[in-house]
Amino acid sequence: MMDMVVKLPSVNPVILVCTALLCSLAFLYVRSRSGRHSSSELPPSPWRLPIIGNLHQLGGNAYQSLHALSLEHGPLMLVHFGLVPMFVVSSGELAREVLKNREVEFPGRLNTEAYRILFEGGEDKLFSPSWTQTRKICVIEVLSPKRVQALQFIREEEVASMVAKLRRLADERHSPADLSDLFLTLASTIFSRAVLGLESAEQGGRESNRVIGQLVREASSLLNDVVASGAYIPALSWLDNLRGLYRKTKRVSQAINEFLDRVIDERLEIRRRSETGEGGEQETGDPKYFVDILLELQGRKDVMGGHELTRKEIRAILLVMFIAGIESSTLTLEMTMKELVKNPRIMRKLQQEIRSVVGNKSEIHQSDLSQMEYLKCVVKETLRFHVALMVTRQASNKDSNLGGFKIPANAAVVINMWAIHRDPATWDRPMEFMPERFLNTRYDYTGQDDKYFPFSLGRRICPGVQFAMFSIEYALANVLCWFDWKLPNEICAQSFGMSDDQNLPLRLMPLPFAPASQI
């Protein structure tokens, strides 16, 4: 589960036309606001337009556009997203200052209206600096290695179910597999079962898993969509209302809360019946799911530093687990397969490693993953190349200094991880997908340096790293061990992957493969 990232959409032409009509009236206002700080105190800034600021320079991928601007204006620059000033960091050294060394000076997280609605006030309980104790408990109790290992059976069952579907498609030999959908279903189901204790599809939990998966997708989409106008140009917030975005956000929030409340009530009833001996659903030795552990902690004021977890806070923790975990896991799986198909040499090398470790066994064990070094290199390279985009922080209520420049109180700071992970001063041939760069290096998923940190830095590093990586590596090992892959006939290999649109489904042809002993 990654630290939630900023994804800015391409600029809507209608918005630009509307704002252009207001430029003449707002010009003096913008100038008066920009004069509050001496220009020599602030970082360099590209020229901007009234009201829309630098939005017109962002293009389709904001992180790439900001990277291009940083090459001209430096690793710390001031960019205006509409009327909102953003201090953009494109240096690993400065990112480490913000995220780890001086995190007390940058403790906040930017909250859009959608964020405030979905999280019932905007407090991200899993990452909020005022909830250090809650986070510590989550890491120790909910996401400890022991707990993660205890739920391995869920990953094994759901990956086996996915492999069975792929084998049916492979037997047909004319139907491509929609890996985007399969990976999304896999991630949603694994998290639904591990976090909420829902049943597998085979046990009758298909509809519940589908519902929470759909709600999480809608919530994630809303978090990325509502920022398009009102968050950065308040005068245009009426456009968000006109489009019904806030109304939809409230509907999704209510549906998520009702679903989580229903699950929580069911888990409480199971606990009550187990304690009284009426049902025995949760006998000694049965796994405890994440929601069960949170419910156990609810009344433990001694553990929670004198505070008792409320139902609202438990819902917030569960929701951020879902949004961060499902989205990042799905994207990592999908982008890894996309890169492997674009790079047949890498795919062959990875398959050879996986198949040599598995040998003549009919299934892959979790312990096998420790011998798959190149698999870990491929996943690390995917995280460097695709997944980590931009992370935001908000300064404290006091002015601070960063890189020799003033950062005003409560200012927004954007960490452009896309640029940092492509810094030519750090990475050899940074624009190439090259897993070998991670062989025999100290880089790991937890990012303890200022060059590679896909799951953020410092105390607020994503606590679900181990759970997510186990799931991703295990799924990839199975997909690549039991199948060979090729593009559908209608897709040209030369054109595959030319588009960066992650909304396009990844469709590939699975070809069955079996160990020699099974042929």
Short mmCIF file of C-alpha atoms in Angstrom, two decimals:
data_model
loop_
_atom_site.label_atom_id
_atom_site.label_comp_id
_atom_site.label_asym_id
_atom_site.label_seq_id
_atom_site.Cartn_x
_atom_site.Cartn_y
_atom_site.Cartn_z
CA MET A 1 0.00 0.00 0.00
CA MET A 2 1.66 3.04 -1.19
CA ASP A 3 1.58 6.56 0.07
CA MET A 4 -1.34 8.10 -1.80
CA VAL A 5 -0.17 10.04 -4.83
CA VAL A 6 -1.28 13.11 -6.71
CA LYS A 7 -2.54 12.46 -10.23
CA LEU A 8 -3.34 15.65 -12.06
CA PRO A 9 -5.52 15.41 -15.16
CA SER A 10 -4.78 17.13 -18.42
CA VAL A 11 -6.15 20.66 -18.55
CA ASN A 12 -9.77 20.89 -19.70
CA PRO A 13 -10.11 23.41 -22.58
CA VAL A 14 -13.54 24.50 -21.33
CA ILE A 15 -12.02 25.45 -18.01
CA LEU A 16 -9.30 27.45 -19.72
CA VAL A 17 -11.85 29.35 -21.81
CA CYS A 18 -13.92 30.20 -18.74
CA THR A 19 -10.94 31.32 -16.73
CA ALA A 20 -9.61 33.43 -19.57
CA LEU A 21 -12.72 35.60 -19.30
CA LEU A 22 -11.86 36.33 -15.69
CA CYS A 23 -8.16 37.03 -16.17
CA SER A 24 -8.42 40.79 -16.55
CA LEU A 25 -10.45 41.17 -13.35
CA ALA A 26 -8.14 38.99 -11.27
CA PHE A 27 -4.76 40.19 -12.48
CA LEU A 28 -4.25 42.84 -9.79
CA TYR A 29 -5.51 40.44 -7.14
CA VAL A 30 -3.00 37.78 -8.14
CA ARG A 31 -0.17 40.29 -8.19
CA SER A 32 -1.06 41.56 -4.72
CA ARG A 33 -0.99 38.02 -3.32
CA SER A 34 2.27 37.15 -4.99
CA GLY A 35 3.87 40.19 -3.42
CA ARG A 36 3.53 38.93 0.12
CA HIS A 37 6.97 37.35 -0.05
CA SER A 38 10.04 38.81 -1.64
CA SER A 39 10.73 37.03 -4.93
CA SER A 40 14.36 36.63 -3.85
CA GLU A 41 13.24 34.57 -0.84
CA LEU A 42 11.14 32.14 -2.86
CA PRO A 43 12.40 29.44 -5.25
CA PRO A 44 12.60 30.15 -8.99
CA SER A 45 9.25 30.08 -10.73
CA PRO A 46 8.20 29.75 -14.38
CA TRP A 47 6.14 32.58 -15.83
CA ARG A 48 2.42 32.09 -15.17
CA LEU A 49 -0.95 33.34 -16.34
CA PRO A 50 -3.46 35.06 -14.06
CA ILE A 51 -5.88 32.72 -12.30
CA ILE A 52 -4.84 29.49 -14.06
CA GLY A 53 -1.20 29.93 -13.03
CA ASN A 54 0.91 27.23 -14.69
CA LEU A 55 -1.89 24.74 -15.35
CA HIS A 56 -1.58 25.35 -19.07
CA GLN A 57 2.01 24.05 -18.91
CA LEU A 58 1.20 20.72 -17.26
CA GLY A 59 -0.06 18.78 -20.26
CA GLY A 60 -1.36 15.21 -20.01
CA ASN A 61 1.19 13.99 -17.45
CA ALA A 62 1.86 16.62 -14.81
CA TYR A 63 4.88 14.80 -13.37
CA GLN A 64 6.62 14.79 -16.76
CA SER A 65 5.80 18.44 -17.39
CA LEU A 66 7.07 19.42 -13.95
CA HIS A 67 10.24 17.45 -14.57
CA ALA A 68 10.83 19.42 -17.77
CA LEU A 69 10.25 22.69 -15.93
CA SER A 70 12.63 21.65 -13.15
CA LEU A 71 15.43 21.16 -15.67
CA GLU A 72 15.15 24.88 -16.39
CA HIS A 73 14.26 26.25 -12.95
CA GLY A 74 16.03 23.89 -10.56
CA PRO A 75 15.29 21.02 -8.15
CA LEU A 76 13.08 23.28 -6.02
CA MET A 77 10.70 25.59 -7.83
CA LEU A 78 7.45 27.43 -7.23
CA VAL A 79 4.61 26.46 -9.57
CA HIS A 80 1.02 27.69 -9.36
CA PHE A 81 -1.77 25.16 -9.84
CA GLY A 82 -4.46 27.71 -10.52
CA LEU A 83 -4.38 30.03 -7.51
CA VAL A 84 -2.66 27.44 -5.31
CA PRO A 85 1.13 27.82 -5.01
CA MET A 86 2.98 24.50 -5.05
CA PHE A 87 6.64 24.06 -4.13
CA VAL A 88 7.87 21.27 -6.38
CA VAL A 89 10.82 19.12 -5.25
CA SER A 90 12.67 17.17 -7.95
CA SER A 91 15.76 16.24 -5.92
CA GLY A 92 16.16 13.12 -3.82
CA GLU A 93 18.22 15.03 -1.27
CA LEU A 94 15.51 17.66 -0.77
CA ALA A 95 12.81 14.98 -0.75
CA ARG A 96 14.62 13.25 2.12
CA GLU A 97 14.61 16.55 4.04
CA VAL A 98 10.84 16.92 3.61
CA LEU A 99 9.81 13.30 4.14
CA LYS A 100 12.27 12.16 6.80
CA ASN A 101 14.84 14.51 8.31
CA ARG A 102 12.46 17.42 8.85
CA GLU A 103 9.06 15.80 8.63
CA VAL A 104 7.90 17.77 11.69
CA GLU A 105 8.13 20.92 9.53
CA PHE A 106 6.05 19.29 6.77
CA PRO A 107 3.54 17.20 8.70
CA GLY A 108 0.35 17.67 6.73
CA ARG A 109 -1.26 16.18 3.66
CA LEU A 110 -3.27 18.10 1.09
CA ASN A 111 -6.98 17.36 1.37
CA THR A 112 -9.40 18.02 -1.47
CA GLU A 113 -13.14 18.26 -0.90
CA ALA A 114 -13.52 14.69 -2.13
CA TYR A 115 -10.91 13.59 0.38
CA ARG A 116 -12.74 15.34 3.22
CA ILE A 117 -16.03 13.73 2.21
CA LEU A 118 -14.70 10.21 1.79
CA PHE A 119 -12.67 10.27 4.99
CA GLU A 120 -15.39 12.03 6.98
CA GLY A 121 -13.39 15.16 7.74
CA GLY A 122 -10.23 14.51 5.79
CA GLU A 123 -8.11 12.83 8.48
CA ASP A 124 -6.11 9.96 7.09
CA LYS A 125 -5.81 8.00 10.30
CA LEU A 126 -3.13 5.69 9.03
CA PHE A 127 -0.72 8.50 8.14
CA SER A 128 -1.75 11.58 10.16
CA PRO A 129 1.14 12.87 12.30
CA SER A 130 -1.22 13.23 15.26
CA TRP A 131 -1.88 9.50 15.03
CA THR A 132 1.63 8.17 15.43
CA GLN A 133 0.47 5.69 18.07
CA THR A 134 -2.32 4.40 15.84
CA ARG A 135 0.11 3.88 13.00
CA LYS A 136 2.58 2.12 15.29
CA ILE A 137 -0.12 -0.25 16.49
CA CYS A 138 -1.20 -0.96 12.89
CA VAL A 139 2.34 -1.88 11.94
CA ILE A 140 2.97 -4.04 15.00
CA GLU A 141 -0.42 -5.69 15.36
CA VAL A 142 -2.19 -5.52 11.99
CA LEU A 143 0.64 -5.65 9.44
CA SER A 144 3.36 -7.50 11.29
CA PRO A 145 5.33 -10.19 9.41
CA LYS A 146 3.62 -12.84 11.51
CA ARG A 147 0.15 -11.59 10.58
CA VAL A 148 1.11 -11.23 6.92
CA GLN A 149 2.43 -14.79 6.84
CA ALA A 150 -0.67 -16.13 8.59
CA LEU A 151 -2.81 -14.89 5.69
CA GLN A 152 -0.65 -16.50 3.02
CA PHE A 153 -3.40 -19.05 2.37
CA ILE A 154 -5.56 -16.23 0.98
CA ARG A 155 -2.92 -15.24 -1.58
CA GLU A 156 -2.44 -18.87 -2.57
CA GLU A 157 -6.16 -19.55 -3.02
CA GLU A 158 -6.89 -16.40 -5.01
CA VAL A 159 -3.84 -16.72 -7.25
CA ALA A 160 -4.77 -20.37 -7.90
CA SER A 161 -8.27 -19.20 -8.88
CA MET A 162 -6.79 -16.68 -11.33
CA VAL A 163 -4.44 -19.29 -12.81
CA ALA A 164 -7.41 -21.62 -13.33
CA LYS A 165 -9.21 -18.91 -15.31
CA LEU A 166 -6.11 -18.31 -17.41
CA ARG A 167 -5.79 -22.05 -18.14
CA ARG A 168 -9.35 -22.13 -19.44
CA LEU A 169 -8.55 -19.22 -21.74
CA ALA A 170 -5.29 -20.83 -22.81
CA ASP A 171 -7.12 -24.03 -23.74
CA GLU A 172 -9.41 -22.03 -26.03
CA ARG A 173 -6.32 -20.58 -27.78
CA HIS A 174 -8.24 -17.74 -29.41
CA SER A 175 -9.36 -15.59 -26.50
CA PRO A 176 -6.99 -12.98 -25.06
CA ALA A 177 -6.92 -12.53 -21.30
CA ASP A 178 -7.92 -9.15 -19.91
CA LEU A 179 -5.09 -8.95 -17.39
CA SER A 180 -6.19 -5.51 -16.23
CA ASP A 181 -9.49 -6.97 -15.03
CA LEU A 182 -7.93 -10.16 -13.65
CA PHE A 183 -5.31 -8.26 -11.67
CA LEU A 184 -7.89 -5.83 -10.32
CA THR A 185 -10.13 -8.72 -9.25
CA LEU A 186 -7.17 -10.49 -7.66
CA ALA A 187 -6.06 -7.45 -5.65
CA SER A 188 -9.63 -6.58 -4.61
CA THR A 189 -10.37 -10.11 -3.45
CA ILE A 190 -7.10 -10.59 -1.57
CA PHE A 191 -7.58 -7.32 0.30
CA SER A 192 -11.28 -7.95 0.90
CA ARG A 193 -10.54 -11.29 2.51
CA ALA A 194 -7.43 -10.24 4.44
CA VAL A 195 -8.78 -6.90 5.66
CA LEU A 196 -12.46 -7.67 6.20
CA GLY A 197 -12.55 -11.44 6.43
CA LEU A 198 -14.92 -11.76 3.47
CA GLU A 199 -15.40 -15.16 1.89
CA SER A 200 -13.75 -16.20 -1.36
CA ALA A 201 -15.75 -16.32 -4.57
CA GLU A 202 -15.98 -20.11 -4.30
CA GLN A 203 -17.43 -19.75 -0.79
CA GLY A 204 -20.13 -17.29 -1.87
CA GLY A 205 -18.26 -14.03 -1.38
CA ARG A 206 -18.13 -13.04 -5.06
CA GLU A 207 -20.81 -10.34 -4.76
CA SER A 208 -19.37 -8.75 -1.60
CA ASN A 209 -15.88 -8.67 -3.09
CA ARG A 210 -17.27 -7.17 -6.29
CA VAL A 211 -19.15 -4.47 -4.38
CA ILE A 212 -16.21 -3.29 -2.28
CA GLY A 213 -13.92 -3.45 -5.29
CA GLN A 214 -16.27 -1.28 -7.33
CA LEU A 215 -16.71 1.21 -4.48
CA VAL A 216 -12.95 1.51 -3.98
CA ARG A 217 -12.45 2.10 -7.71
CA GLU A 218 -15.07 4.85 -7.65
CA ALA A 219 -13.52 6.43 -4.55
CA SER A 220 -10.05 6.39 -6.09
CA SER A 221 -11.38 7.92 -9.30
CA LEU A 222 -13.13 10.69 -7.39
CA LEU A 223 -10.02 11.50 -5.39
CA ASN A 224 -8.17 12.01 -8.67
CA ASP A 225 -10.98 13.79 -10.51
CA VAL A 226 -12.37 16.45 -8.22
CA VAL A 227 -9.01 18.24 -8.12
CA ALA A 228 -9.52 19.29 -11.75
CA SER A 229 -11.05 22.69 -11.11
CA GLY A 230 -12.46 23.81 -7.75
CA ALA A 231 -9.50 22.70 -5.66
CA TYR A 232 -7.09 24.93 -7.57
CA ILE A 233 -9.42 27.62 -8.93
CA PRO A 234 -12.04 28.19 -6.20
CA ALA A 235 -14.07 30.48 -8.45
CA LEU A 236 -14.74 27.46 -10.67
CA SER A 237 -15.89 25.08 -7.94
CA TRP A 238 -19.39 25.46 -9.41
CA LEU A 239 -18.19 23.31 -12.32
CA ASP A 240 -17.61 20.43 -9.93
CA ASN A 241 -21.11 20.85 -8.54
CA LEU A 242 -22.54 21.14 -12.06
CA ARG A 243 -20.89 17.86 -13.01
CA GLY A 244 -22.31 16.24 -9.88
CA LEU A 245 -18.92 15.23 -8.53
CA TYR A 246 -19.56 16.20 -4.91
CA ARG A 247 -22.98 14.56 -4.99
CA LYS A 248 -21.43 11.38 -6.35
CA THR A 249 -18.65 11.53 -3.75
CA LYS A 250 -21.21 11.74 -0.94
CA ARG A 251 -23.10 8.79 -2.43
CA VAL A 252 -19.95 6.67 -2.65
CA SER A 253 -18.90 7.67 0.86
CA GLN A 254 -22.28 6.67 2.27
CA ALA A 255 -22.21 3.35 0.43
CA ILE A 256 -18.68 2.57 1.66
CA ASN A 257 -19.58 3.46 5.25
CA GLU A 258 -22.72 1.32 5.14
CA PHE A 259 -20.77 -1.61 3.69
CA LEU A 260 -17.96 -1.33 6.26
CA ASP A 261 -20.46 -0.92 9.11
CA ARG A 262 -22.24 -4.07 7.99
CA VAL A 263 -18.98 -6.03 7.89
CA ILE A 264 -17.86 -4.66 11.27
CA ASP A 265 -21.20 -5.63 12.82
CA GLU A 266 -20.88 -9.12 11.36
CA ARG A 267 -17.35 -9.52 12.75
CA LEU A 268 -18.53 -8.30 16.17
CA GLU A 269 -21.36 -10.83 16.11
CA ILE A 270 -18.93 -13.62 15.18
CA ARG A 271 -16.72 -12.61 18.11
CA ARG A 272 -19.70 -12.55 20.48
CA ARG A 273 -20.93 -15.98 19.38
CA SER A 274 -17.42 -17.41 19.58
CA GLU A 275 -16.91 -16.05 23.10
CA THR A 276 -20.25 -17.44 24.28
CA GLY A 277 -19.73 -20.76 22.50
CA GLU A 278 -22.83 -20.34 20.32
CA GLY A 279 -21.15 -20.68 16.94
CA GLY A 280 -17.45 -21.31 17.20
CA GLU A 281 -16.75 -19.54 13.91
CA GLN A 282 -13.49 -18.19 15.22
CA GLU A 283 -11.96 -21.08 17.06
CA THR A 284 -8.45 -21.08 18.42
CA GLY A 285 -5.97 -21.24 15.57
CA ASP A 286 -8.26 -19.57 13.01
CA PRO A 287 -6.70 -16.47 11.39
CA LYS A 288 -7.50 -13.02 12.62
CA TYR A 289 -8.25 -10.57 9.86
CA PHE A 290 -7.21 -6.93 9.99
CA VAL A 291 -10.66 -5.74 11.02
CA ASP A 292 -10.70 -8.24 13.91
CA ILE A 293 -7.44 -6.85 15.25
CA LEU A 294 -8.69 -3.27 15.03
CA LEU A 295 -11.85 -4.27 16.89
CA GLU A 296 -9.76 -5.90 19.60
CA LEU A 297 -7.79 -2.67 19.94
CA GLN A 298 -10.93 -0.57 20.07
CA GLY A 299 -11.29 -0.93 23.80
CA ARG A 300 -7.57 -1.04 24.62
CA LYS A 301 -6.94 2.47 25.90
CA ASP A 302 -3.74 1.25 27.53
CA VAL A 303 -2.37 0.31 24.12
CA MET A 304 -3.73 3.37 22.32
CA GLY A 305 -2.16 5.92 24.64
CA GLY A 306 -5.37 6.64 26.51
CA HIS A 307 -7.50 6.97 23.38
CA GLU A 308 -10.28 4.62 22.33
CA LEU A 309 -10.66 3.94 18.61
CA THR A 310 -14.06 5.00 17.32
CA ARG A 311 -16.10 3.32 14.59
CA LYS A 312 -15.40 6.32 12.33
CA GLU A 313 -11.64 5.96 12.82
CA ILE A 314 -11.71 2.23 12.13
CA ARG A 315 -13.58 2.90 8.87
CA ALA A 316 -10.95 5.48 7.87
CA ILE A 317 -8.10 3.03 8.49
CA LEU A 318 -9.84 0.28 6.52
CA LEU A 319 -10.64 2.60 3.62
CA VAL A 320 -7.10 3.88 3.20
CA MET A 321 -5.87 0.27 3.25
CA PHE A 322 -8.19 -0.54 0.37
CA ILE A 323 -7.55 2.55 -1.74
CA ALA A 324 -3.78 2.47 -1.38
CA GLY A 325 -3.42 -1.31 -1.52
CA ILE A 326 -5.71 -2.26 -4.39
CA GLU A 327 -4.70 0.53 -6.73
CA SER A 328 -0.94 0.21 -6.27
CA SER A 329 -0.95 -3.61 -6.42
CA THR A 330 -3.04 -3.67 -9.59
CA LEU A 331 -0.93 -1.03 -11.30
CA THR A 332 2.34 -2.77 -10.40
CA LEU A 333 1.14 -6.10 -11.77
CA GLU A 334 -0.22 -4.58 -14.95
CA MET A 335 2.78 -2.38 -15.69
CA THR A 336 5.20 -5.24 -15.02
CA MET A 337 3.50 -7.46 -17.58
CA LYS A 338 3.33 -4.60 -20.05
CA GLU A 339 7.07 -4.03 -19.78
CA LEU A 340 7.84 -7.73 -20.04
CA VAL A 341 5.89 -8.04 -23.28
CA LYS A 342 7.72 -4.99 -24.64
CA ASN A 343 11.04 -6.57 -23.60
CA PRO A 344 11.04 -10.28 -24.59
CA ARG A 345 14.65 -10.75 -23.47
CA ILE A 346 13.75 -9.72 -19.92
CA MET A 347 10.67 -11.93 -19.91
CA ARG A 348 12.63 -14.99 -21.06
CA LYS A 349 15.32 -14.40 -18.45
CA LEU A 350 12.72 -14.03 -15.70
CA GLN A 351 10.77 -17.10 -16.77
CA GLN A 352 13.96 -19.16 -16.83
CA GLU A 353 14.71 -18.13 -13.25
CA ILE A 354 11.20 -18.84 -12.00
CA ARG A 355 10.92 -22.19 -13.74
CA SER A 356 14.36 -23.31 -12.59
CA VAL A 357 13.39 -22.59 -8.97
CA VAL A 358 10.00 -24.30 -9.29
CA GLY A 359 11.42 -27.29 -11.14
CA ASN A 360 8.99 -30.18 -11.43
CA LYS A 361 6.70 -29.02 -8.64
CA SER A 362 3.04 -28.51 -9.50
CA GLU A 363 2.73 -25.35 -7.44
CA ILE A 364 4.82 -22.43 -6.22
CA HIS A 365 5.46 -22.00 -2.52
CA GLN A 366 5.97 -18.69 -0.78
CA SER A 367 9.45 -19.83 0.26
CA ASP A 368 10.40 -20.16 -3.42
CA LEU A 369 10.22 -16.38 -3.84
CA SER A 370 13.35 -15.86 -1.75
CA GLN A 371 15.34 -17.61 -4.50
CA MET A 372 13.94 -15.43 -7.29
CA GLU A 373 16.33 -12.50 -7.21
CA TYR A 374 15.66 -11.36 -10.76
CA LEU A 375 11.91 -11.31 -10.09
CA LYS A 376 12.51 -8.84 -7.28
CA CYS A 377 14.70 -6.75 -9.60
CA VAL A 378 11.93 -6.63 -12.21
CA VAL A 379 9.35 -5.50 -9.64
CA LYS A 380 11.72 -2.86 -8.24
CA GLU A 381 12.32 -1.53 -11.73
CA THR A 382 8.57 -1.36 -12.36
CA LEU A 383 8.13 0.64 -9.17
CA ARG A 384 10.93 2.99 -10.25
CA PHE A 385 9.70 3.35 -13.79
CA HIS A 386 5.92 3.49 -13.45
CA VAL A 387 4.22 3.46 -10.09
CA ALA A 388 5.62 6.25 -7.93
CA LEU A 389 4.45 9.60 -9.33
CA MET A 390 4.01 12.50 -6.93
CA VAL A 391 3.48 12.78 -3.18
CA THR A 392 2.27 15.91 -1.41
CA ARG A 393 2.99 17.37 1.99
CA GLN A 394 1.84 20.55 3.67
CA ALA A 395 4.15 22.76 5.71
CA SER A 396 3.44 23.54 9.34
CA ASN A 397 2.00 26.86 10.48
CA LYS A 398 5.47 28.42 10.59
CA ASP A 399 7.71 29.57 7.75
CA SER A 400 10.59 27.20 7.05
CA ASN A 401 13.64 27.01 4.81
CA LEU A 402 14.36 24.37 2.21
CA GLY A 403 17.32 24.34 -0.13
CA GLY A 404 18.13 27.94 0.75
CA PHE A 405 14.64 29.21 -0.09
CA LYS A 406 11.67 30.20 2.05
CA ILE A 407 8.70 27.86 2.30
CA PRO A 408 5.75 29.88 3.68
CA ALA A 409 3.62 28.53 6.49
CA ASN A 410 0.99 26.00 5.41
CA ALA A 411 2.42 25.86 1.89
CA ALA A 412 1.94 22.79 -0.29
CA VAL A 413 5.03 20.80 -1.22
CA VAL A 414 4.99 18.31 -4.10
CA ILE A 415 7.62 15.55 -4.25
CA ASN A 416 8.04 14.62 -7.92
CA MET A 417 9.16 11.02 -7.47
CA TRP A 418 8.86 10.42 -11.20
CA ALA A 419 11.69 12.92 -11.74
CA ILE A 420 13.79 11.63 -8.83
CA HIS A 421 13.58 8.05 -10.06
CA ARG A 422 14.78 9.23 -13.48
CA ASP A 423 17.61 11.47 -12.35
CA PRO A 424 20.54 10.81 -14.74
CA ALA A 425 22.96 11.74 -11.95
CA THR A 426 21.71 8.69 -10.03
CA TRP A 427 20.56 6.21 -12.64
CA ASP A 428 22.39 4.84 -15.66
CA ARG A 429 20.14 5.10 -18.75
CA PRO A 430 17.20 6.20 -16.57
CA MET A 431 14.63 6.21 -19.38
CA GLU A 432 15.15 2.50 -20.09
CA PHE A 433 13.44 -0.39 -18.34
CA MET A 434 16.50 -2.24 -17.03
CA PRO A 435 15.97 -4.59 -14.04
CA GLU A 436 19.67 -5.52 -13.99
CA ARG A 437 20.41 -2.16 -12.36
CA PHE A 438 19.10 -3.63 -9.08
CA LEU A 439 21.25 -6.77 -9.09
CA ASN A 440 23.67 -6.86 -6.15
CA THR A 441 22.56 -3.44 -4.85
CA ARG A 442 21.33 -2.29 -1.47
CA TYR A 443 18.09 -0.83 -2.85
CA ASP A 444 14.99 -2.44 -1.40
CA TYR A 445 11.26 -1.77 -1.35
CA THR A 446 11.43 0.20 1.89
CA GLY A 447 13.47 3.04 0.35
CA GLN A 448 15.89 4.00 3.09
CA ASP A 449 17.90 6.42 0.92
CA ASP A 450 17.20 9.53 -1.13
CA LYS A 451 17.52 7.86 -4.54
CA TYR A 452 14.90 5.13 -4.51
CA PHE A 453 11.83 5.25 -2.27
CA PRO A 454 8.69 3.92 -4.02
CA PHE A 455 6.84 3.64 -0.70
CA SER A 456 7.95 7.02 0.66
CA LEU A 457 10.52 7.76 3.38
CA GLY A 458 10.70 8.21 7.13
CA ARG A 459 8.21 7.17 9.78
CA ARG A 460 5.33 7.52 7.34
CA ILE A 461 6.58 4.91 4.94
CA CYS A 462 3.71 2.69 3.82
CA PRO A 463 3.22 0.02 6.52
CA GLY A 464 1.75 -2.47 4.05
CA VAL A 465 4.92 -2.94 1.99
CA GLN A 466 5.50 -6.56 2.95
CA PHE A 467 1.88 -7.59 2.45
CA ALA A 468 1.70 -5.93 -0.98
CA MET A 469 5.04 -7.27 -2.17
CA PHE A 470 4.26 -10.84 -1.15
CA SER A 471 1.03 -10.66 -3.14
CA ILE A 472 2.61 -9.05 -6.20
CA GLU A 473 5.63 -11.35 -6.38
CA TYR A 474 3.56 -14.49 -5.82
CA ALA A 475 1.05 -13.52 -8.52
CA LEU A 476 3.76 -12.68 -11.07
CA ALA A 477 5.69 -15.88 -10.37
CA ASN A 478 2.58 -17.95 -11.12
CA VAL A 479 1.55 -16.00 -14.20
CA LEU A 480 5.04 -16.28 -15.70
CA CYS A 481 5.74 -19.86 -14.63
CA TRP A 482 2.65 -21.57 -16.00
CA PHE A 483 2.14 -19.50 -19.16
CA ASP A 484 3.98 -17.98 -22.06
CA TRP A 485 2.58 -14.70 -23.35
CA LYS A 486 2.13 -13.03 -26.68
CA LEU A 487 0.20 -10.10 -28.10
CA PRO A 488 -3.14 -10.69 -29.84
CA ASN A 489 -2.78 -10.83 -33.62
CA GLU A 490 -4.43 -7.45 -34.12
CA ILE A 491 -1.84 -5.64 -31.97
CA CYS A 492 1.51 -4.79 -33.51
CA ALA A 493 4.50 -5.40 -31.27
CA GLN A 494 6.14 -2.18 -32.43
CA SER A 495 3.15 -0.09 -31.39
CA PHE A 496 2.40 -1.87 -28.12
CA GLY A 497 2.99 0.33 -25.11
CA MET A 498 3.31 3.55 -27.08
CA SER A 499 0.39 5.04 -25.15
CA ASP A 500 0.75 5.98 -21.48
CA ASP A 501 -3.02 5.69 -20.96
CA GLN A 502 -3.35 3.34 -18.01
CA ASN A 503 -7.11 3.17 -18.58
CA LEU A 504 -6.60 0.99 -21.65
CA PRO A 505 -7.00 -2.69 -20.70
CA LEU A 506 -3.99 -4.97 -21.02
CA ARG A 507 -5.01 -7.91 -23.21
CA LEU A 508 -2.52 -10.72 -23.83
CA MET A 509 -2.73 -14.29 -25.18
CA PRO A 510 -1.82 -16.95 -22.57
CA LEU A 511 -0.07 -20.05 -23.90
CA PRO A 512 0.00 -23.05 -21.52
CA PHE A 513 3.32 -24.24 -20.18
CA ALA A 514 3.98 -27.27 -17.98
CA PRO A 515 7.14 -28.72 -16.38
CA ALA A 516 8.71 -31.60 -18.33
CA SER A 517 7.52 -34.13 -15.77
CA GLN A 518 3.91 -33.12 -16.36
CA ILE A 519 3.99 -33.27 -20.16
#
